[in-house]
Tab-separated table of C-alpha atoms in Angstrom:
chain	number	residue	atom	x	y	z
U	47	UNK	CA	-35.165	-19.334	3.071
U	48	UNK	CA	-34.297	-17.808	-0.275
U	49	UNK	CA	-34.587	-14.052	1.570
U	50	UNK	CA	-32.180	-15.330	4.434
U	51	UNK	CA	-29.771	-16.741	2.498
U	52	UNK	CA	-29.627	-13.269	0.257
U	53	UNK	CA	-29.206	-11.004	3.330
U	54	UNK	CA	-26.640	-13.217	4.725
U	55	UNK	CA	-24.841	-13.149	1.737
U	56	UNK	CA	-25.415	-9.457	1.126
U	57	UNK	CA	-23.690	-9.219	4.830
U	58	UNK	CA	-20.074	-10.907	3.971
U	59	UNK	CA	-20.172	-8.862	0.920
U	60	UNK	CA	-20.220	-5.766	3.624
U	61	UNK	CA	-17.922	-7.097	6.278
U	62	UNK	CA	-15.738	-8.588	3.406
U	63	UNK	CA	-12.904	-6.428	1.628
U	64	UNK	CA	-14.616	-5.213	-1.782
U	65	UNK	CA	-13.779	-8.332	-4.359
U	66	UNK	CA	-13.454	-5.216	-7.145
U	67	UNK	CA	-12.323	-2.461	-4.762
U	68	UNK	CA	-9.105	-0.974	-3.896
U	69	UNK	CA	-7.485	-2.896	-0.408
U	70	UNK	CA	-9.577	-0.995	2.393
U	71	UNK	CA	-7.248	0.896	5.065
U	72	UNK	CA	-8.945	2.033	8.345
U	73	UNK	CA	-7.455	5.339	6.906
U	74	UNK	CA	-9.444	5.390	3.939
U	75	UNK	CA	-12.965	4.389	5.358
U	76	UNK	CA	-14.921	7.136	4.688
U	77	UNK	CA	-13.777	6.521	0.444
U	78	UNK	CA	-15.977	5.297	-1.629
U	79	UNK	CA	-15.256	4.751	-5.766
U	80	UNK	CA	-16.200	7.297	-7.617
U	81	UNK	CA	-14.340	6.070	-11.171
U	82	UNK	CA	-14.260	2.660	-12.594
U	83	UNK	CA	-10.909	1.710	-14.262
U	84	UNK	CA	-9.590	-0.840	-16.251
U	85	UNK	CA	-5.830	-1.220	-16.509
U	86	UNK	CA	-3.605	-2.072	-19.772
U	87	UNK	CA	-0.038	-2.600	-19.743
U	88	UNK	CA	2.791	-4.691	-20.763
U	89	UNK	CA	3.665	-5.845	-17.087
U	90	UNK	CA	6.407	-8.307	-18.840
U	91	UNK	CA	8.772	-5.267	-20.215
U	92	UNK	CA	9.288	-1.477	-18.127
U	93	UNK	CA	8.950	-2.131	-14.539
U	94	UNK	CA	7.137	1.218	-14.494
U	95	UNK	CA	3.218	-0.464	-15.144
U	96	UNK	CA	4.021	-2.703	-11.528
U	97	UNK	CA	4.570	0.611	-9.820
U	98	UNK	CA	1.393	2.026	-11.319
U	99	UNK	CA	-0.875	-1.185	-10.747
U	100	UNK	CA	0.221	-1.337	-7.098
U	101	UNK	CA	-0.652	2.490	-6.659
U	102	UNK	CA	-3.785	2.038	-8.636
U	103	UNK	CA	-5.206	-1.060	-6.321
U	104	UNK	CA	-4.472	0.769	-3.312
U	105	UNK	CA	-6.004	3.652	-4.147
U	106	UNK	CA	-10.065	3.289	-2.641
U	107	UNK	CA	-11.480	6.678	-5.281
U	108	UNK	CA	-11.460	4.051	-8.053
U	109	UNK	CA	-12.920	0.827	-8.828
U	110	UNK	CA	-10.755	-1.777	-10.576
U	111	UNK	CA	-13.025	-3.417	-13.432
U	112	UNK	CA	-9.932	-5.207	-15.101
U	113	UNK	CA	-6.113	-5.517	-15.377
U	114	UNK	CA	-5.310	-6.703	-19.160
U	115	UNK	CA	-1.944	-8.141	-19.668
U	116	UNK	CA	-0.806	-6.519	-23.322
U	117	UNK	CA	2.531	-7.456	-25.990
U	118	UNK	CA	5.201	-5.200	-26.392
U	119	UNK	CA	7.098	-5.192	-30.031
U	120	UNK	CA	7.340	-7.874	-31.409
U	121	UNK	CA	11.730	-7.170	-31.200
U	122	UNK	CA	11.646	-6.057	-27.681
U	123	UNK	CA	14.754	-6.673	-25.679
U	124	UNK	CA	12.305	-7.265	-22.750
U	125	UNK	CA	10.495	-10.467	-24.117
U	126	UNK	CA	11.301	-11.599	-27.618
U	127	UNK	CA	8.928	-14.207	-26.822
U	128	UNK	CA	5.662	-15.534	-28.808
U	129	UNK	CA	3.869	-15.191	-25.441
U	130	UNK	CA	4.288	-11.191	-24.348
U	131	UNK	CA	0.901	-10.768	-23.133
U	132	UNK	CA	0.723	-13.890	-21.726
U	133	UNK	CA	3.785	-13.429	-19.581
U	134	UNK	CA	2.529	-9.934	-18.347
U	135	UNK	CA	-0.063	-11.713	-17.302
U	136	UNK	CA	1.750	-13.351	-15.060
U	137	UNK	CA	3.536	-10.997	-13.841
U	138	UNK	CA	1.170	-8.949	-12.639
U	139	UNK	CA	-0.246	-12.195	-10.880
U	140	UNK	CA	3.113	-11.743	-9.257
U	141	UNK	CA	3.004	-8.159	-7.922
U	142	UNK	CA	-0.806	-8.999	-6.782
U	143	UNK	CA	0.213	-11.804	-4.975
U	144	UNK	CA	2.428	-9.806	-3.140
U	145	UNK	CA	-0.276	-7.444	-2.300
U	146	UNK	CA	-2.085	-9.859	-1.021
U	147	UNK	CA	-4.336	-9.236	-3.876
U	148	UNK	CA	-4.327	-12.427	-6.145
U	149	UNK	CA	-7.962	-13.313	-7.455
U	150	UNK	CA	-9.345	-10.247	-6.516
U	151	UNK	CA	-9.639	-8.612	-10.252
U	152	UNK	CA	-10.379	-9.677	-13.003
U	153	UNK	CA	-6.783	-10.486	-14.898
U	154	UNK	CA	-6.827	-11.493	-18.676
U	155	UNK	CA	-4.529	-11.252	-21.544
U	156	UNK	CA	-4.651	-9.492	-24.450
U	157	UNK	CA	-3.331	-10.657	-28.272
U	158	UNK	CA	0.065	-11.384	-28.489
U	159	UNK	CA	0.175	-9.802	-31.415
U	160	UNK	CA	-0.011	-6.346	-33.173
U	161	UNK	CA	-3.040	-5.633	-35.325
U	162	UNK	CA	-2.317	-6.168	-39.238
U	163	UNK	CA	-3.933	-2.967	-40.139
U	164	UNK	CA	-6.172	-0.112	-38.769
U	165	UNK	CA	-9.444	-1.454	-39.160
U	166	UNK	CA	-9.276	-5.099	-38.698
U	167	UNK	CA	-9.600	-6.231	-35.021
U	168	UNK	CA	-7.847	-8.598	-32.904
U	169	UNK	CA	-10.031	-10.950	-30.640
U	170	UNK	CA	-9.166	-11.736	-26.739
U	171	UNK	CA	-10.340	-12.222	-23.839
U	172	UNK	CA	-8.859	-8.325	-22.853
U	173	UNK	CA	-11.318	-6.854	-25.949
U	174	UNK	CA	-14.854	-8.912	-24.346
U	175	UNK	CA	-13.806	-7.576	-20.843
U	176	UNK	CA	-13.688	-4.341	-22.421
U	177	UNK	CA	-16.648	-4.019	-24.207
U	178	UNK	CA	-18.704	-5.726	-21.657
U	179	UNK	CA	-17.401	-2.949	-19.158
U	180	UNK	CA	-18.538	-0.100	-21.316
U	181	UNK	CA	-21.785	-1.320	-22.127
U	182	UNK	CA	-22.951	-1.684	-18.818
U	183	UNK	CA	-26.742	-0.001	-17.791
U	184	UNK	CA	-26.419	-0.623	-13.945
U	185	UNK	CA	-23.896	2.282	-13.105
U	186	UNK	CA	-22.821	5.709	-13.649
U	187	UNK	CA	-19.479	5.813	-12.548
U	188	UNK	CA	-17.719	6.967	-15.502
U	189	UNK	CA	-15.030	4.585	-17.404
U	190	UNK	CA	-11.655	5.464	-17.491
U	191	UNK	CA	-9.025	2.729	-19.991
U	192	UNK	CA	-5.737	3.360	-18.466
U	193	UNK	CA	-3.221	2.073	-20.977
U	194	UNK	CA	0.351	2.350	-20.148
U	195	UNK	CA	1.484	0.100	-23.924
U	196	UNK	CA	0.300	-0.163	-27.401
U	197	UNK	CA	-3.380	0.544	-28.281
U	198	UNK	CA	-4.553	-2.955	-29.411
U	199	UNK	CA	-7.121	-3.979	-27.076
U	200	UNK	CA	-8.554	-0.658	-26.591
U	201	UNK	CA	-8.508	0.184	-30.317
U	202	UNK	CA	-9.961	-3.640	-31.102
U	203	UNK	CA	-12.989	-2.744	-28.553
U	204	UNK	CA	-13.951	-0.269	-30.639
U	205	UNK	CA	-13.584	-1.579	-34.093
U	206	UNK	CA	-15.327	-4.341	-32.901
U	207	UNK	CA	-18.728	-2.069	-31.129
U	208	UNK	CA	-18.107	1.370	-32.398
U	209	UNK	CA	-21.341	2.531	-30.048
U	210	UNK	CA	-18.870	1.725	-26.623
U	211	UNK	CA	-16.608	4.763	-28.162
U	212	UNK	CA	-18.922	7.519	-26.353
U	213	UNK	CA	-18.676	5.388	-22.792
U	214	UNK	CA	-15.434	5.364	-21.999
U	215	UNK	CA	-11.985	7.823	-21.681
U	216	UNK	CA	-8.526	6.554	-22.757
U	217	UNK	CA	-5.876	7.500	-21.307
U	218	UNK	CA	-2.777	6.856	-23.032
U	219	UNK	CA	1.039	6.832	-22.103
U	220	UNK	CA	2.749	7.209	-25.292
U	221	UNK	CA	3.096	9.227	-28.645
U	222	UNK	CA	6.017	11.637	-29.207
U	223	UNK	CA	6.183	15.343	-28.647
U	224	UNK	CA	4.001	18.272	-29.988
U	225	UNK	CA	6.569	20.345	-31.893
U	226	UNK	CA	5.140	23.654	-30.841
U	227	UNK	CA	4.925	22.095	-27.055
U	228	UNK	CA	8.317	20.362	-26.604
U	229	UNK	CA	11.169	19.312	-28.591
U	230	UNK	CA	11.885	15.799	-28.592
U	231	UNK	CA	14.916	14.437	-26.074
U	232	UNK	CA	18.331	13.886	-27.265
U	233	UNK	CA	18.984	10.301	-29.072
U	234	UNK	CA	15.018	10.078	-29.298
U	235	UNK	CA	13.417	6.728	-30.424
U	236	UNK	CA	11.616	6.985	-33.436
U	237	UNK	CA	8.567	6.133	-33.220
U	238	UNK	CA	7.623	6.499	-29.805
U	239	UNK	CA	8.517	3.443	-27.632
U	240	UNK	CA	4.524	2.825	-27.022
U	241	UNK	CA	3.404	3.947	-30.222
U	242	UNK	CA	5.658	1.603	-31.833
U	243	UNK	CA	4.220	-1.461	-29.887
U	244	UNK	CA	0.883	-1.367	-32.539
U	245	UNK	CA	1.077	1.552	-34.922
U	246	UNK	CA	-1.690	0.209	-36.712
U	247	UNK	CA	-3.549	0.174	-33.295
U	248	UNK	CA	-2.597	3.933	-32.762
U	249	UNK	CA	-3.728	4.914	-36.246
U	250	UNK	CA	-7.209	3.726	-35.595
U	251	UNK	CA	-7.465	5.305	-32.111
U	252	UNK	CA	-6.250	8.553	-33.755
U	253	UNK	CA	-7.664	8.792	-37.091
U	254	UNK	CA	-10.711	6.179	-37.090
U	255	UNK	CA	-12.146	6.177	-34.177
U	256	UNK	CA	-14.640	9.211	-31.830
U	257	UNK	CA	-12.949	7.925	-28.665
U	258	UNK	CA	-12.252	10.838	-25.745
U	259	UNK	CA	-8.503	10.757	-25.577
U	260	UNK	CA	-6.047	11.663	-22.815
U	261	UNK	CA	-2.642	11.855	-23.927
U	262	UNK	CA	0.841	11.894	-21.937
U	263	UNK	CA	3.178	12.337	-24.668
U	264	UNK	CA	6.789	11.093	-24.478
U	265	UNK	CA	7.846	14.897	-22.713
U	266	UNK	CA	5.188	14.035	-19.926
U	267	UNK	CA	5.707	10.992	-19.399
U	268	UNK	CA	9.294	11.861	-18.764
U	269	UNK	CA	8.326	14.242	-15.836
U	270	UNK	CA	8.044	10.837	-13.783
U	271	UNK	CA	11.674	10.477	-12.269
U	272	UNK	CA	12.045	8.409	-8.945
U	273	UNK	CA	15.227	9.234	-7.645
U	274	UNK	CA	17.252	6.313	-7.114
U	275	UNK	CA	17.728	7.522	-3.332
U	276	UNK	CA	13.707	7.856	-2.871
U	277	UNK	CA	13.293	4.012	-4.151
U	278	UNK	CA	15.299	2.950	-1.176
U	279	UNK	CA	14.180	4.881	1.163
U	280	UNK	CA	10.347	5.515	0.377
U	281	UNK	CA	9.511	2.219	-1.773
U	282	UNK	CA	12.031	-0.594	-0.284
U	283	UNK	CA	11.250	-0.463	3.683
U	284	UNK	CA	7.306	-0.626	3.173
U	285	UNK	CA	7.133	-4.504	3.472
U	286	UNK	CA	6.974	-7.598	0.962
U	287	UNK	CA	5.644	-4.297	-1.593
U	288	UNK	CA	7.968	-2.483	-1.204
U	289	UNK	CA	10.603	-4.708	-1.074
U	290	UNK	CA	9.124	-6.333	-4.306
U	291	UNK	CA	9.313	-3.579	-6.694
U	292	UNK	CA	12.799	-2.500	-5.450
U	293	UNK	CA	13.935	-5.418	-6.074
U	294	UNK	CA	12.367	-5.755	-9.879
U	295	UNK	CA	14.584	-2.121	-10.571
U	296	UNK	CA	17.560	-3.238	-8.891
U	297	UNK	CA	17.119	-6.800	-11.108
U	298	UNK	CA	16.775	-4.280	-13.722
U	299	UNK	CA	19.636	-2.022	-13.501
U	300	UNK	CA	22.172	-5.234	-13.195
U	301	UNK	CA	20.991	-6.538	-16.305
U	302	UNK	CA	21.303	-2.784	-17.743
U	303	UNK	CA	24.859	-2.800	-16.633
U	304	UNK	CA	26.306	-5.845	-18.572
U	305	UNK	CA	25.306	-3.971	-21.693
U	306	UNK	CA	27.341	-0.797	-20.549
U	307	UNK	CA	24.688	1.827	-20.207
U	308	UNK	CA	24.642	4.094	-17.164
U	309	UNK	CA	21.127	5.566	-16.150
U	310	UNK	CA	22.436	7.814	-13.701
U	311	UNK	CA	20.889	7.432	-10.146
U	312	UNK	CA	17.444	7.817	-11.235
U	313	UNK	CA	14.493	6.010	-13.144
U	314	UNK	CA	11.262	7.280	-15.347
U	315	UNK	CA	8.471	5.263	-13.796
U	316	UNK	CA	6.337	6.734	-16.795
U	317	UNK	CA	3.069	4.794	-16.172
U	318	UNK	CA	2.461	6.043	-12.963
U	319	UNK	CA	0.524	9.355	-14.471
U	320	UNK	CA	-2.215	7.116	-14.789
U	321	UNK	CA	-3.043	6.592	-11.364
U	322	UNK	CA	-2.907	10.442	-11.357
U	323	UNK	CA	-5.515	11.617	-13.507
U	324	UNK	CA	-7.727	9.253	-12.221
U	325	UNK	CA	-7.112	8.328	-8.429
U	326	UNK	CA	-6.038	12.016	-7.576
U	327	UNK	CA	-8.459	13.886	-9.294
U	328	UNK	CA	-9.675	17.313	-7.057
U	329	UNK	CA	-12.477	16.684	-4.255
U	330	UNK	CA	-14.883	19.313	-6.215
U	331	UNK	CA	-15.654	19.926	-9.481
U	332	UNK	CA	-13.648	16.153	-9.998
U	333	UNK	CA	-10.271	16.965	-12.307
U	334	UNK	CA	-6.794	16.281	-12.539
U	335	UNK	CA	-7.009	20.042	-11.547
U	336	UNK	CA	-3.211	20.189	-10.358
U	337	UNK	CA	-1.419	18.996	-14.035
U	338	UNK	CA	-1.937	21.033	-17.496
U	339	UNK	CA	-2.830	20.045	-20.396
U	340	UNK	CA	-3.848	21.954	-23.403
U	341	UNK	CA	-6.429	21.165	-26.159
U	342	UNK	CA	-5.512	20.224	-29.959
U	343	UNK	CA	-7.224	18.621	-32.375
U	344	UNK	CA	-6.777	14.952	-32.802
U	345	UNK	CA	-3.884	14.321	-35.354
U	346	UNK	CA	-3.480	11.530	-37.662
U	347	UNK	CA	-1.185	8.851	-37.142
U	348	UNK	CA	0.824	8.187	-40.553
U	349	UNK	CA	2.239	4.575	-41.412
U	350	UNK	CA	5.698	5.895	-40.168
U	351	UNK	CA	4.122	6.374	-36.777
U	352	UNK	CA	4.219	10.677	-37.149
U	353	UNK	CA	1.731	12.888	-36.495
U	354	UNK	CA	0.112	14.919	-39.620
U	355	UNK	CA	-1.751	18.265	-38.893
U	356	UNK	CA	-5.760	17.546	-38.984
U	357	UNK	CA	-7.943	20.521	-38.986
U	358	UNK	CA	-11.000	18.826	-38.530
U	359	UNK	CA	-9.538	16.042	-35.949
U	360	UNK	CA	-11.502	15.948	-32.462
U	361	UNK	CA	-10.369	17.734	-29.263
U	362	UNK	CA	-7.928	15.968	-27.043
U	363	UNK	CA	-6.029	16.209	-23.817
U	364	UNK	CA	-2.694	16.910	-24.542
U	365	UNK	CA	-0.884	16.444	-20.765
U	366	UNK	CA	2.197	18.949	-21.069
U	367	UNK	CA	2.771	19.297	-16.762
U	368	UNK	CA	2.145	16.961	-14.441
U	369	UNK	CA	1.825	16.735	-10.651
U	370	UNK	CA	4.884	14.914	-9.773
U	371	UNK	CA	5.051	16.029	-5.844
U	372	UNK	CA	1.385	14.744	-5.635
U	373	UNK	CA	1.743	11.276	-7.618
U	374	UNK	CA	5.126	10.050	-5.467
U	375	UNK	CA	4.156	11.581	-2.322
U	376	UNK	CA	0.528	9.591	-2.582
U	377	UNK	CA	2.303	6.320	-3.605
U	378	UNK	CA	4.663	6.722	-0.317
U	379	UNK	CA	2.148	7.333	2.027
U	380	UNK	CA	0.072	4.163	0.512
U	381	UNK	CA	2.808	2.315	0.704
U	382	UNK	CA	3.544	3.038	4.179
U	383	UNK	CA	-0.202	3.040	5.008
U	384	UNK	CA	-0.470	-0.641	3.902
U	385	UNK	CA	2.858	-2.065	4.569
């Protein structure tokens, strides 16, 4: 009886869509995972971390382990709420709903708060999923955090079980420029929009912790620009999706306008590199083989939120091109693919 019910189980797990896995296309039936991903963001601020979850779920190379809802600053004009992570959250139960996707990962939130130093924790429910994940025995798919925010769950993981540091690769949207790489943009933020979300976070990332680091500074993430005439006719006529997160930008750029600023006919959808050096990583010898990056030791982070010179800092990814053509053009077709 027991051996019955186990195969008939094991067979709705096989006819059933993958309860972890990216939403299976005819298209896309020969794709297996070969990466396991868990996804950070403030889905309550920047529309740009919906784009990049719906590209990531629908992408079948990687295996969703989590989605973690994160804050944003505490004085965001976004949410000024007591309840940031809370409220990403549920906006990403939103987009996934959408999708057709609700229930189908596991969706927690982070703290709603910054950390109150560099070596003291936070506790959530987004740090447990996170540890749990990298300590794992029972695979060998490698571990990829994707964080598109500050660095408080990720950098809370690891205070919290240093021996997960080795398991895992961050990859981080934020930070600003390398001087001898880029110069910053005109009327720069300072610090760093993401950065400034949890310095203390980003200080024991850089300067505490062993953790392998890929970084898309503030001049890549700026490479991301969706045309304004590509979001409405790539992104809007691809069903309830696409319709969706047209309709979250166009939201967006009303609310822009009562405050007088003009964005010109395009927006920086900066989280969507994520999906790229993961889901789109080259069929041999596996890489994000189509961006550059260079190699620098690991700065630290000061309390200001700049980076000081560290001779004996780790090596990191510093992402300095990235494969734009590649990144929208795979986004369309899924789009269209599962419209």
């Amino acid at each position: 009886m027991f051996k019955s019910k186990s195969l008939l189980f094991l067979l709705l797990i096989i006819a059933s869509p993958s309860f972890l896995f990216a939403q299976v296309n005819p298209a896309f039936k020969a794709i297996t995972p070969r990466f396991r991903v868990i996804m950070d963001n403030d889905f309550g601020g920047d529309p740009d971390g919906l784009f990049a979850l719906t590209h990531l779920v629908l992408s079948p190379s990687v295996e969703v382990r989590g989605i973690i809802g994160s804050h944003l600053n505490a004085n965001d004009g976004f949410d000024k709420s007591k309840t940031q992570a809370d409220n990403a959250v549920k906006k990403a139960t939103e987009l996934l709903t959408v999708l057709k996707m609700k229930d189908r990962f596991p969706l927690v939130a982070g703290s709603n708060t910054a950390m109150v130093n560099d070596t003291t924790p936070v506790k959530s429910a987004a740090v447990d999923l996170i540890i749990k994940e990298a300590s794992r025995t029972d695979t060998s798919l490698p571990l990829y955090i994707l964080c598109g925010a500050g660095l408080t769950e990720i950098a809370s993981a690891v205070l919290t079980d240093p021996k997960i540091a080795d398991k895992v690769t961050l990859i981080w949207i934020g930070g600003p420029e390398y001087l001898d790489i880029a110069i910053p943009p005109p009327n720069y933020s300072n610090p760093e929009y993401n950065l400034n979300i949890d310095i203390a976070a980003a200080r024991a990332v850089f300067n505490h912790s062993q953790l392998k680091l890929w970084q898309i500074p503030r001049d890549g993430y700026r490479q991301a620009i969706l045309p304004w005439s590509e979001l409405h006719t790539k992104i809007k006529p691809q069903g309830e999706t696409g319709k969706y997160l047209a309709g979250v930008l166009e939201s967006l750029m009303a609310r822009i306008q009562q405050y007088k600023l003009n964005l010109g006919e395009v927006y920086i959808l900066g989280d969507s590199p994520l999906v790229l050096l993961t889901a789109l990583q080259s069929s041999f010898e596996a890489d994000p083989s189509s961006s550059e990056y260079v190699l620098k030791p690991c700065p630290l982070i000061n309390a200001q939120g700049s980076y000081e010179y560290n001779a004996h800092g780790r090596n990191i990814r510093v992402y300095r091109r990235l494969d734009i053509n590649l990144m929208f053009n795979d986004f369309f077709a899924k789009l269209e693919l599962n419209k």
